[in-house]
Coordinates of C-alpha atoms and ligand atoms in Angstrom, one line a residue:
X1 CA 19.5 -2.1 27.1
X2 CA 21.1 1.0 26.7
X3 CA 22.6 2.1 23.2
X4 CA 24.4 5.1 22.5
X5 CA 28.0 4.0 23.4
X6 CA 30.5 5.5 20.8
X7 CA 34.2 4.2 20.1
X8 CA 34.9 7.8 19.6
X9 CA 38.9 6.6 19.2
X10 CA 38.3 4.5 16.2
X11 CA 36.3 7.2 15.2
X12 CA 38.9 10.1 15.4
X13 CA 40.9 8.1 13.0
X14 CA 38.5 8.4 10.1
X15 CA 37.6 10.2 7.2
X16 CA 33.8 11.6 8.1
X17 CA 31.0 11.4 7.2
X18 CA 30.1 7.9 7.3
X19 CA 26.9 5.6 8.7
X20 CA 28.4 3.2 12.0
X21 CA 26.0 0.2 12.4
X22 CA 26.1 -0.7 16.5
X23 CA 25.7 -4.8 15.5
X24 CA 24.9 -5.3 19.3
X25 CA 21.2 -3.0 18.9
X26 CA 21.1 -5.4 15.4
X27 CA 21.5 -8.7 17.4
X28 CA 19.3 -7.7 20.1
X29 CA 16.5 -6.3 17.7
X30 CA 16.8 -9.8 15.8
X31 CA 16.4 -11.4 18.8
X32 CA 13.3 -9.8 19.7
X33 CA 11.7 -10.2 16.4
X34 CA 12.3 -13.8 16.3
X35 CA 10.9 -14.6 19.7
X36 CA 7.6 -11.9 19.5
X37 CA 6.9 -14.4 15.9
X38 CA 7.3 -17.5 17.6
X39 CA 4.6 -16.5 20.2
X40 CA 2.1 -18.7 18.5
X41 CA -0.6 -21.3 19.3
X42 CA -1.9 -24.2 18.5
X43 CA -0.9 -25.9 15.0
X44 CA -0.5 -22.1 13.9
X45 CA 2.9 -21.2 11.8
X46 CA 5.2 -19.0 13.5
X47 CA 5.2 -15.3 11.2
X48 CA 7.0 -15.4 8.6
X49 CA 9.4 -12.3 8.5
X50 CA 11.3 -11.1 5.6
X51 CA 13.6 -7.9 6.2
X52 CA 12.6 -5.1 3.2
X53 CA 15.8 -4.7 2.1
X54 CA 15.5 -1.0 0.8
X55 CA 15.7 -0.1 3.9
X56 CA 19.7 -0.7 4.7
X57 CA 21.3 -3.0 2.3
X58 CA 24.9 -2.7 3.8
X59 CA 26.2 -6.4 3.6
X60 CA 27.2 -6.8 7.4
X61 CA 23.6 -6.2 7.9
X62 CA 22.3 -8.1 5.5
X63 CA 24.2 -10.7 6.6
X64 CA 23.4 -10.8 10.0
X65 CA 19.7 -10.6 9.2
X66 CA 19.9 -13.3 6.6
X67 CA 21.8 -15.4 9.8
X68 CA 18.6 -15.1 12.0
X69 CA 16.7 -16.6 9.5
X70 CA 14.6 -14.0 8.3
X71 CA 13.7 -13.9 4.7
X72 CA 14.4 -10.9 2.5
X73 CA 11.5 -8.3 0.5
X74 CA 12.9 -6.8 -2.2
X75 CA 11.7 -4.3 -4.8
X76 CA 14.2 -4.5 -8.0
X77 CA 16.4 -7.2 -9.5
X78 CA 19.5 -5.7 -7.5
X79 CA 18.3 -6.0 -3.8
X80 CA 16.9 -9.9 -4.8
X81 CA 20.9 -9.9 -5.8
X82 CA 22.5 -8.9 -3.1
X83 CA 20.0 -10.7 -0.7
X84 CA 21.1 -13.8 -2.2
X85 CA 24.6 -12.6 -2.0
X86 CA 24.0 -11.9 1.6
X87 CA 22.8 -15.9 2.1
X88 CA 19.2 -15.1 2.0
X89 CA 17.9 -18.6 1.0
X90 CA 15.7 -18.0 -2.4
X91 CA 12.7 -19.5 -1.3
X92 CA 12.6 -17.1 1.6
X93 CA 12.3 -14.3 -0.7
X94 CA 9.7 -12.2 -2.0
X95 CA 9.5 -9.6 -4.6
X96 CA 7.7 -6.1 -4.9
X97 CA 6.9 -3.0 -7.1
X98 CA 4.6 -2.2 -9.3
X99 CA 7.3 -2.1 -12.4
X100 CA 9.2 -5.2 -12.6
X101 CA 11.1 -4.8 -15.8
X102 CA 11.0 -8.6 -17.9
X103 CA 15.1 -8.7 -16.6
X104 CA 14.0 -8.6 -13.1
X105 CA 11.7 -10.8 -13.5
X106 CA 14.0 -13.6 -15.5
X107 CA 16.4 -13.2 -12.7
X108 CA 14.1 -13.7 -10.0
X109 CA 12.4 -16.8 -11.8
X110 CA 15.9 -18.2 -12.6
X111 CA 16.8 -17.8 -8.7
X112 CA 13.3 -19.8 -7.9
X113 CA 12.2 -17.2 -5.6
X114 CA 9.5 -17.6 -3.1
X115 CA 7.1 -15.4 -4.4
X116 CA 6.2 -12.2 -6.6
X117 CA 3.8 -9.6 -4.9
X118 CA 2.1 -8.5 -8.0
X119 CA 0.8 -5.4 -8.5
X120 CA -1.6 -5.2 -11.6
X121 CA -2.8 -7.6 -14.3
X122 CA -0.6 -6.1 -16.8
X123 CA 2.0 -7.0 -14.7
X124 CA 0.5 -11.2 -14.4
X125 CA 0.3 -11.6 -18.0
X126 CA 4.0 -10.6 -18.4
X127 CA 5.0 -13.2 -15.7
X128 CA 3.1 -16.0 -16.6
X129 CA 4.5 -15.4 -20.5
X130 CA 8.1 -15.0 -19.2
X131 CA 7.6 -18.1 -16.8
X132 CA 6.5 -19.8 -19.6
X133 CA 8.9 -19.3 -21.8
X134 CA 11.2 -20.4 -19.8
X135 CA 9.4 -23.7 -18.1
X136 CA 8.9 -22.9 -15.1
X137 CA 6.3 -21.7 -12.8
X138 CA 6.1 -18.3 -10.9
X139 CA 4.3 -17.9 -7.3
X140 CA 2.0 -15.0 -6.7
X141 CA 0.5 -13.1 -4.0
X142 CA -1.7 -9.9 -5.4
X143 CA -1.2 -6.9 -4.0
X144 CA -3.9 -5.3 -3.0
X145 CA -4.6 -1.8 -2.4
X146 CA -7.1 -1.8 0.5
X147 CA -7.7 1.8 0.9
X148 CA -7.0 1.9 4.4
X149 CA -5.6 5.1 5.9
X150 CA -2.2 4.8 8.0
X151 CA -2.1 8.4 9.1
X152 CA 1.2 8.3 8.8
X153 CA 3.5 11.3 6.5
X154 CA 1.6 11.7 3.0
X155 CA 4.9 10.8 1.4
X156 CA 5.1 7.3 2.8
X157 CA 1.6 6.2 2.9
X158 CA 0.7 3.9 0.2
X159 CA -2.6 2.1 0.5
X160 CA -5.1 4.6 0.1
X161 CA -6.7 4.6 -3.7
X162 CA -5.2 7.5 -4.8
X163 CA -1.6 5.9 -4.3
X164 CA -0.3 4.1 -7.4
X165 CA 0.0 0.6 -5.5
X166 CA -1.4 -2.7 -5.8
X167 CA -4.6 -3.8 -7.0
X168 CA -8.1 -2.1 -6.2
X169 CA -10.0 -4.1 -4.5
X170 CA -12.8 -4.0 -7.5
X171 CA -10.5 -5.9 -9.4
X172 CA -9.5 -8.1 -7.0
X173 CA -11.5 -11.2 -8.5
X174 CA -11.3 -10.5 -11.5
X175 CA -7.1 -10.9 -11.0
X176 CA -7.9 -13.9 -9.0
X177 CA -10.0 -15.3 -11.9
X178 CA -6.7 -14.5 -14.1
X179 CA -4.3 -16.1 -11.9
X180 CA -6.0 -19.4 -12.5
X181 CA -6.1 -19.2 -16.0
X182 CA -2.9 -18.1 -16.9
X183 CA -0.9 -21.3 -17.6
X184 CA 2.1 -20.9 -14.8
X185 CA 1.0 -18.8 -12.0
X186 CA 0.4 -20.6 -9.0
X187 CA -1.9 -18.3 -6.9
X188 CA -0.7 -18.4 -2.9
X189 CA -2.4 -15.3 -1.5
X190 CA -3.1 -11.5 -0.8
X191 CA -0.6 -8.8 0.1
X192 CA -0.6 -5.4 1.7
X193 CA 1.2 -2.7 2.7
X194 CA 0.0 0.3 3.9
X195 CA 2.6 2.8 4.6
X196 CA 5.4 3.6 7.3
X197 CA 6.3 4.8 10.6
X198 CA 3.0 3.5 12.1
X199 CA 3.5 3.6 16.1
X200 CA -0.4 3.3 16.6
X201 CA -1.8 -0.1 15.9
X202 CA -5.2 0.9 14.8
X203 CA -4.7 1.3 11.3
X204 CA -3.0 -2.6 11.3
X205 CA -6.3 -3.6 13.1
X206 CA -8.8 -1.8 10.3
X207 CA -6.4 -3.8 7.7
X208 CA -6.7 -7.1 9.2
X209 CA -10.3 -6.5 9.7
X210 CA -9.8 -5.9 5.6
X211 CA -8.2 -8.9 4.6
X212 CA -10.8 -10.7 6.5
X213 CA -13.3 -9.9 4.6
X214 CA -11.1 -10.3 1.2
X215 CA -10.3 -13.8 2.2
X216 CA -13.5 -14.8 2.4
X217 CA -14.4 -13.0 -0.7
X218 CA -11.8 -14.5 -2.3
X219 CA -12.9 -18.0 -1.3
X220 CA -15.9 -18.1 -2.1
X221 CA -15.2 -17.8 -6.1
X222 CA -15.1 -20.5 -8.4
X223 CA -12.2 -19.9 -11.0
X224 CA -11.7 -21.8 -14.0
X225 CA -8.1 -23.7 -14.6
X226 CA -6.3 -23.3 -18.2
X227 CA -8.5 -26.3 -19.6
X228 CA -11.9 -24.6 -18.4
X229 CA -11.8 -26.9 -15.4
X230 CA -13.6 -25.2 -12.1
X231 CA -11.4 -24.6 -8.8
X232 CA -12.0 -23.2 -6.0
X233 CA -9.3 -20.4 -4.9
X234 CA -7.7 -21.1 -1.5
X235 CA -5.8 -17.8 0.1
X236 CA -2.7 -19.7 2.1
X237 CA -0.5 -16.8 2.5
X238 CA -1.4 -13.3 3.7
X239 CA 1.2 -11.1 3.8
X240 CA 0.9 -7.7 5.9
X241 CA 3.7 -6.0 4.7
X242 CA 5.7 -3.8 6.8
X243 CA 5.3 -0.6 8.4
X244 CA 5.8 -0.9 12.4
X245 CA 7.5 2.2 13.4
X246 CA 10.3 3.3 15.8
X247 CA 10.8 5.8 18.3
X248 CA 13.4 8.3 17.0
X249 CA 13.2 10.9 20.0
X250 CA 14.3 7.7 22.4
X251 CA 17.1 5.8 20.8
X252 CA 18.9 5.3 24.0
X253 CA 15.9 4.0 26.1
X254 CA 13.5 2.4 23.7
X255 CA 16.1 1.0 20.9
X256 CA 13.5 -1.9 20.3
X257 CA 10.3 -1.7 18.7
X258 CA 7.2 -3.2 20.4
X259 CA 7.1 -6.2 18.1
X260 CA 5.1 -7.8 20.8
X261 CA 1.9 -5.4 19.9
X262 CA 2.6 -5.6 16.2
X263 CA 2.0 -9.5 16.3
X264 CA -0.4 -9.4 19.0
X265 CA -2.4 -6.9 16.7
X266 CA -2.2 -9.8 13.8
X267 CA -2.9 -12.7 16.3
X268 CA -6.3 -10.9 17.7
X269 CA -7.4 -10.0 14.3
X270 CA -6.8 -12.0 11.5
X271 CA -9.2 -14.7 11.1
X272 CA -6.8 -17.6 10.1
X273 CA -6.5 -21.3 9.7
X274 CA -4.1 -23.4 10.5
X275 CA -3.1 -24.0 6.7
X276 CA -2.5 -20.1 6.6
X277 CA 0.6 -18.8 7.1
X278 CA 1.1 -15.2 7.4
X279 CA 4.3 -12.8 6.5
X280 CA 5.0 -9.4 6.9
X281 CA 7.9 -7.2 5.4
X282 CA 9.5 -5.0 8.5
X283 CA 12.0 -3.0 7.4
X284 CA 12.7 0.2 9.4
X285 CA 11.7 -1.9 13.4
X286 CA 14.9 -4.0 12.3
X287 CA 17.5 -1.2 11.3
X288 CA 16.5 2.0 12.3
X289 CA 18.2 2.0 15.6
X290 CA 21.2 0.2 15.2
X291 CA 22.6 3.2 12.0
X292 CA 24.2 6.0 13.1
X293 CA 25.4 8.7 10.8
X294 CA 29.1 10.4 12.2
X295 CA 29.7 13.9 11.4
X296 CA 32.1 16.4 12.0
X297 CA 31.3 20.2 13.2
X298 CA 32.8 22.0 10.7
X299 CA 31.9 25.9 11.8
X300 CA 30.1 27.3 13.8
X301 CA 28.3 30.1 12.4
X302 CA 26.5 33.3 14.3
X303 CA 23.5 34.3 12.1
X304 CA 21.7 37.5 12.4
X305 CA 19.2 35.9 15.4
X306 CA 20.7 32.4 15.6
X307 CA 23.8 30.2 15.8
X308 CA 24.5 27.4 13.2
X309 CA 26.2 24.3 13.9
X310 CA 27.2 23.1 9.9
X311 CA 28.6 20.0 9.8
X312 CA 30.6 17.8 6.8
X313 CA 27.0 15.8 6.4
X314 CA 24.4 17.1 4.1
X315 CA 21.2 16.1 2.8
X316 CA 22.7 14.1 0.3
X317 CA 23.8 12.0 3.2
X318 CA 20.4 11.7 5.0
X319 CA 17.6 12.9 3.5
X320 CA 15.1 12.1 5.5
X321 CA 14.2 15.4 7.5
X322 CA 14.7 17.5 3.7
X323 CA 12.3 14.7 2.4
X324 CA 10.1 13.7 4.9
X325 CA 10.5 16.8 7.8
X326 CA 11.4 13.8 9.7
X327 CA 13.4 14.2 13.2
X328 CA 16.8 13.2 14.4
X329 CA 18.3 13.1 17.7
X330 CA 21.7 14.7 17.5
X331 CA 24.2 14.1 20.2
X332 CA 27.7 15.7 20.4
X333 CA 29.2 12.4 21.3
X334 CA 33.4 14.1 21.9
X335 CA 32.1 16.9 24.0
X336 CA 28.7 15.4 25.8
X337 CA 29.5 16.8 28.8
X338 CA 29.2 20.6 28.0
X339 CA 26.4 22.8 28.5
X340 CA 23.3 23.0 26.3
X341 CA 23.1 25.5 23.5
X342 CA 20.6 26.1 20.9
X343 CA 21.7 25.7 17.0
X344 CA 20.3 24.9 13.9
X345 CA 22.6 21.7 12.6
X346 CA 22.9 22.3 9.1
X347 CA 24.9 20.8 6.4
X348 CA 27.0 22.0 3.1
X349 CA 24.5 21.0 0.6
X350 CA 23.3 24.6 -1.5
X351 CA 19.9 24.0 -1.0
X352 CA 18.0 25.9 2.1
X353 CA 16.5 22.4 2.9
X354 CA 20.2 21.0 3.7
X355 CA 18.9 20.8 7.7
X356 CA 19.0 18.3 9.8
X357 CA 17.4 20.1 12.8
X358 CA 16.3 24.0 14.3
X359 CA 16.4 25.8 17.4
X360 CA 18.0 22.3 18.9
X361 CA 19.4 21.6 22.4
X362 CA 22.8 20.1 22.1
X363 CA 25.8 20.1 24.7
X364 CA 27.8 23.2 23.3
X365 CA 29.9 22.0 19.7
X366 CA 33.2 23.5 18.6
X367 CA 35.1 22.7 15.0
X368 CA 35.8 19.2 15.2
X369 CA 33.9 17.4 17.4
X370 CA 31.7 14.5 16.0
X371 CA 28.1 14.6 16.4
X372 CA 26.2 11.6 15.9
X373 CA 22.5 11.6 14.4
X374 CA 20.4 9.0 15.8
X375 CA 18.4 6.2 14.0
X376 CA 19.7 6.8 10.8
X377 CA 20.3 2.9 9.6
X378 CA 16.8 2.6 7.9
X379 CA 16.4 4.8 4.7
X380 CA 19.9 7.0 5.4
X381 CA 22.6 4.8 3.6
X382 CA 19.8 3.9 1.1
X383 CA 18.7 7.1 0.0
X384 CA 22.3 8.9 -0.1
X385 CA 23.4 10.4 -3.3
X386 CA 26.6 12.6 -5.0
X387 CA 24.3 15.8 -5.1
X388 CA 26.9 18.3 -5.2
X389 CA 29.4 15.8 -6.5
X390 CA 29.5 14.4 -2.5
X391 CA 31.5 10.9 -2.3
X392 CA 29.2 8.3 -1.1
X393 CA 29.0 8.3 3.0
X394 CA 30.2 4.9 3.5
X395 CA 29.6 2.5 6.7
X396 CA 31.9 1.2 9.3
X397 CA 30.0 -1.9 11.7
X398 CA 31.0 -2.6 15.4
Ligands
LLP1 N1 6.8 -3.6 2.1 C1 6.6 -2.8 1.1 C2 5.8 -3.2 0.0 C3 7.1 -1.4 1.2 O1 6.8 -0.6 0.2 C4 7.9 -1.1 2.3 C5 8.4 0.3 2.4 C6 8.1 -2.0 3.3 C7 7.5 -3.3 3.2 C8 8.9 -1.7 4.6 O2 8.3 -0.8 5.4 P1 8.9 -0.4 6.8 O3 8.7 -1.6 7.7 O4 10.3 0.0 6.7 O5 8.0 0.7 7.2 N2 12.0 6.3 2.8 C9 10.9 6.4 3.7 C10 10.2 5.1 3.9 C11 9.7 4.5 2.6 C12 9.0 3.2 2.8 C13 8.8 2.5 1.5 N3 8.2 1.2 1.6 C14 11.4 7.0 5.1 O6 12.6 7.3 5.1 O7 10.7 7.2 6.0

C-alpha cells in the first residue's frame, strides 16, 4: 500500500494547523495486527492487544480501534473514560502508572476493569483497601522493572533501574507474597514495558528470556492466603507492554509495522503454557502512520547562511523533535512537483527549539502552501499544548 494521498481541496478550505488521520492506513494497520496475533498454535490463546491510549485518543480513532476488538491500556482515570466512551468493553482494559490517585482507582473498580498493572506495594495496599471498602475485588498484574536495556532515546526508555517504573525485581516476591494476603487482590501475572521506538527485536528477546526466568521464580513460591492458608502462585497473564517502533523516514512505503517479527519474537521466546495468555500494550505501530499534522508556509525567510521555511505549526503542536530530537518527513503536499530546496522548517513558538527539521530537502515552498509532517498520529495530538496561548490543533479523519 501506498499512503500519502492528500485531499488538498478539503484541505484549502480549513483553518490550519490541524492533525488529518488517513482511516484507510488505520484499517489496514488494524488488520495486520489482528491477523499477525492470531498466528498461533496449538491450544495457545491468540495475543491479547490493547491500544495504549496516550498515544492518540481522538475518538474516530479510538473508535475504530475499539471496533477491531482490541482492548484499551490506559494510564489515568480519563483515558479509562474515554476508552469506555469509545466502546472499549471494560474487561478488555488495563490500567497503568505508577500514581493512581484513590479517584482513579474508584472509577476503574466501579467500571470492573480487566486489570491494574501495579507499580509498587504502596500502591497494592491502597487498592486492596479501596476495593474493599467498596466489596469488590481488583485484578493485578505487577509491574516489574526488569532492568533490561532498549537502546532506544533516554527519554523514553523505562525499564532500566534507574527509571522510576515498576517493581525491582528484588521485591518481586515479596509483592507476590502481599498480593495473596491482602484480602481482595486477585493476582493474574507479571508486566513490562521497557521503552519505545524499538525497531530491533533484540532487546524484546533479552525481556522474554527475563520473564522466563521470573515465571518460574514466581511459581515456585508458596504464599500464604488472608487466613494463613498456603498457595501456590500461578502467573496466567504476561503482559509485554508495548514499544514496537515505526519507520518515520518511509511513511509512504513501509506504513505498517512488522508485527509479524514482534510476535514471532514473543512466540520463539516465551516459555508458555497453554493456560497463559499473553498481552502487550502497542501504542505508536497502531497510530503513528495514519496522523498527519497540516501546516501552512507562512514566510519564507533568508537567514544570514540559510533559508527558513516557518510555518503556522509550532512545537506546541508536535513536540516530538523539540522533546525527543525525533525526525519527521515533511512533504510540500500543494506544490510537490517543484524542485528541491534546502530549509530549516521552523515554527512560531519563541523558543530556539520551535524546529521541526534543518538543512531539509523539500520541493521548493512559497506562502501558503500546505506542508504535511509525516507520522505524527502517535504522541502529536497527545502531547499538544496552548504554549504561547496557541488554540489546540484539532483533527479532521478521512
Ligand atoms: N505500555 C506502557 C506501560 C507505556 O508506558 C507505553 C508508552 C506503552 C505501553 C506504549 O508504548 P508504544 O507502543 O507506543 O511504544 N512520547 C514519546 C513516547 C512515550 C511512550 C510512553 N509510554 C514519543 O513521542 O516518542
Amino acid at each position: 500500500m501506498i499512503t500519502g494521498q492528500f485531499p488538498i481541496a478539503r484541505f484549502e478550505t480549513l483553518e490550519t494547523p490541524f492533525y488529518y488521520y488517513d482511516m484507510a492506513v488505520l484499517t489496514d494497520t488494524l488488520r495486520a495486527v489482528n491477523k499477525e496475533r492470531s498466528e498461533v498454535e496449538g491450544p495457545m490463546a491468540p495475543f491479547a492487544v490493547h491500544y495504549a491510549v496516550k498515544a492518540c485518543s481522538t475518538p474516530a480513532v479510538l473508535q475504530t480501534i475499539a471496533q477491531a476488538g482490541l482492548g484499551a491500556d490506559c494510564v489515568s482515570g480519563g483515558e479509562v473514560r474515554a476508552a469506555i466512551e469509545a466502546g472499549f468493553n471494560a474487561d478488555k482494559i488495563v490500567f497503568a502508572g505508577v500514581a493512581k490517585s484513590d479517584r482513579e482507582i474508584r472509577y476503574a473498580l466501579e467500571q470492573g476493569i480487566f486489570c491494574f498493572n501495579v507499580e509498587s506495594m504502596e500502591e497494592l495496599e491502597v487498592i486492596s483497601s479501596l476495593a474493599s471498602e467498596m466489596g469488590v475485588r481488583a485484578r493485578v498484574c505487577l509491574r516489574v522493572n526488569p532492568n533490561i536495556n532498549a537502546h532506544t532515546h533516554d527519554k523514553i526508555t523505562t525499564g532500566l533501574s534507574e527509571n522510576k517504573f515498576g517493581i525491582p525485581m528484588r521485591f518481586l516476591n515479596e509483592a507476590v507474597a502481599l498480593c495473596y494476603r491482602l484480602p481482595a487482590i486477585d493476582f493474574l501475572g507479571l508486566h513490562f514495558h521497557i521503552g519505545s521506538q524499538i525497531t530491533d527485536m533484540t532487546p524484546f528477546v533479552h525481556l522474554a528470556e527475563r520473564i522466563n526466568e521470573l515465571v518460574a521464580e514466581v511459581e515456585q513460591m508458596t504464599c500464604k492466603d488472608p487466613d494463613g492458608k498456603a498457595v501456590q502462585p500461578v502467573v496466567r497473564h504476561i503482559n509485554v507492554g508495548g514499544g514496537l517502533g515505526i519507520l518515520y523516514e518511509h511513511p509512504n512505503h513501509f506504513p505498517i509495522p512488522d508485527f509479524k517479527a514482534y510476535f514471532d519474537t514473543w512466540r520463539s521466546h516465551l516459555h508458555l503454557r497453554a493456560d497463559q495468555q499473553v498481552h502487550c500494550e502497542l501504542g505508536r505501530s497502531i497510530v503513528a502512520q495514519c496522523g498527519n499534522l497540516i501546516t501552512r508556509v507562512l514566510y519564507v525567510k533568508k537567514g544570514e547562511n540559510k533559508q527558513f521555511a516557518i510555518v503556522d505549526a509550532g512545537m506546541n503542536d508536535l513536540i516530538r523533535p523539540a522533546m525527543y530530537g525525533a525526525f519527521h518527513r515533511v512533504e510540500n503536499i500543494t506544490h510537490p512537483e517543484k524542485e528541491e530546496q534546502l530549509y530549516d522548517i521552523v515554527g512560531p513558538v519563541c523558543e530556539s527549539s520551535d524546529v521541526f527539521v534543518e538543512n531539509y530537502r523539500i520541493a521548493a515552498v512559497q506562502r501558503g502552501d500546505l506542508l504535511a509532517m509525516r507520522s505524527a498520529g502517535a504522541y502529536g495530538e497527545t502531547m499538544a499544548s496552548q504554549y504561547n496561548l496557541r488554540r489546540l490543533p484539532g483533527h479532521v479523519i478521512s
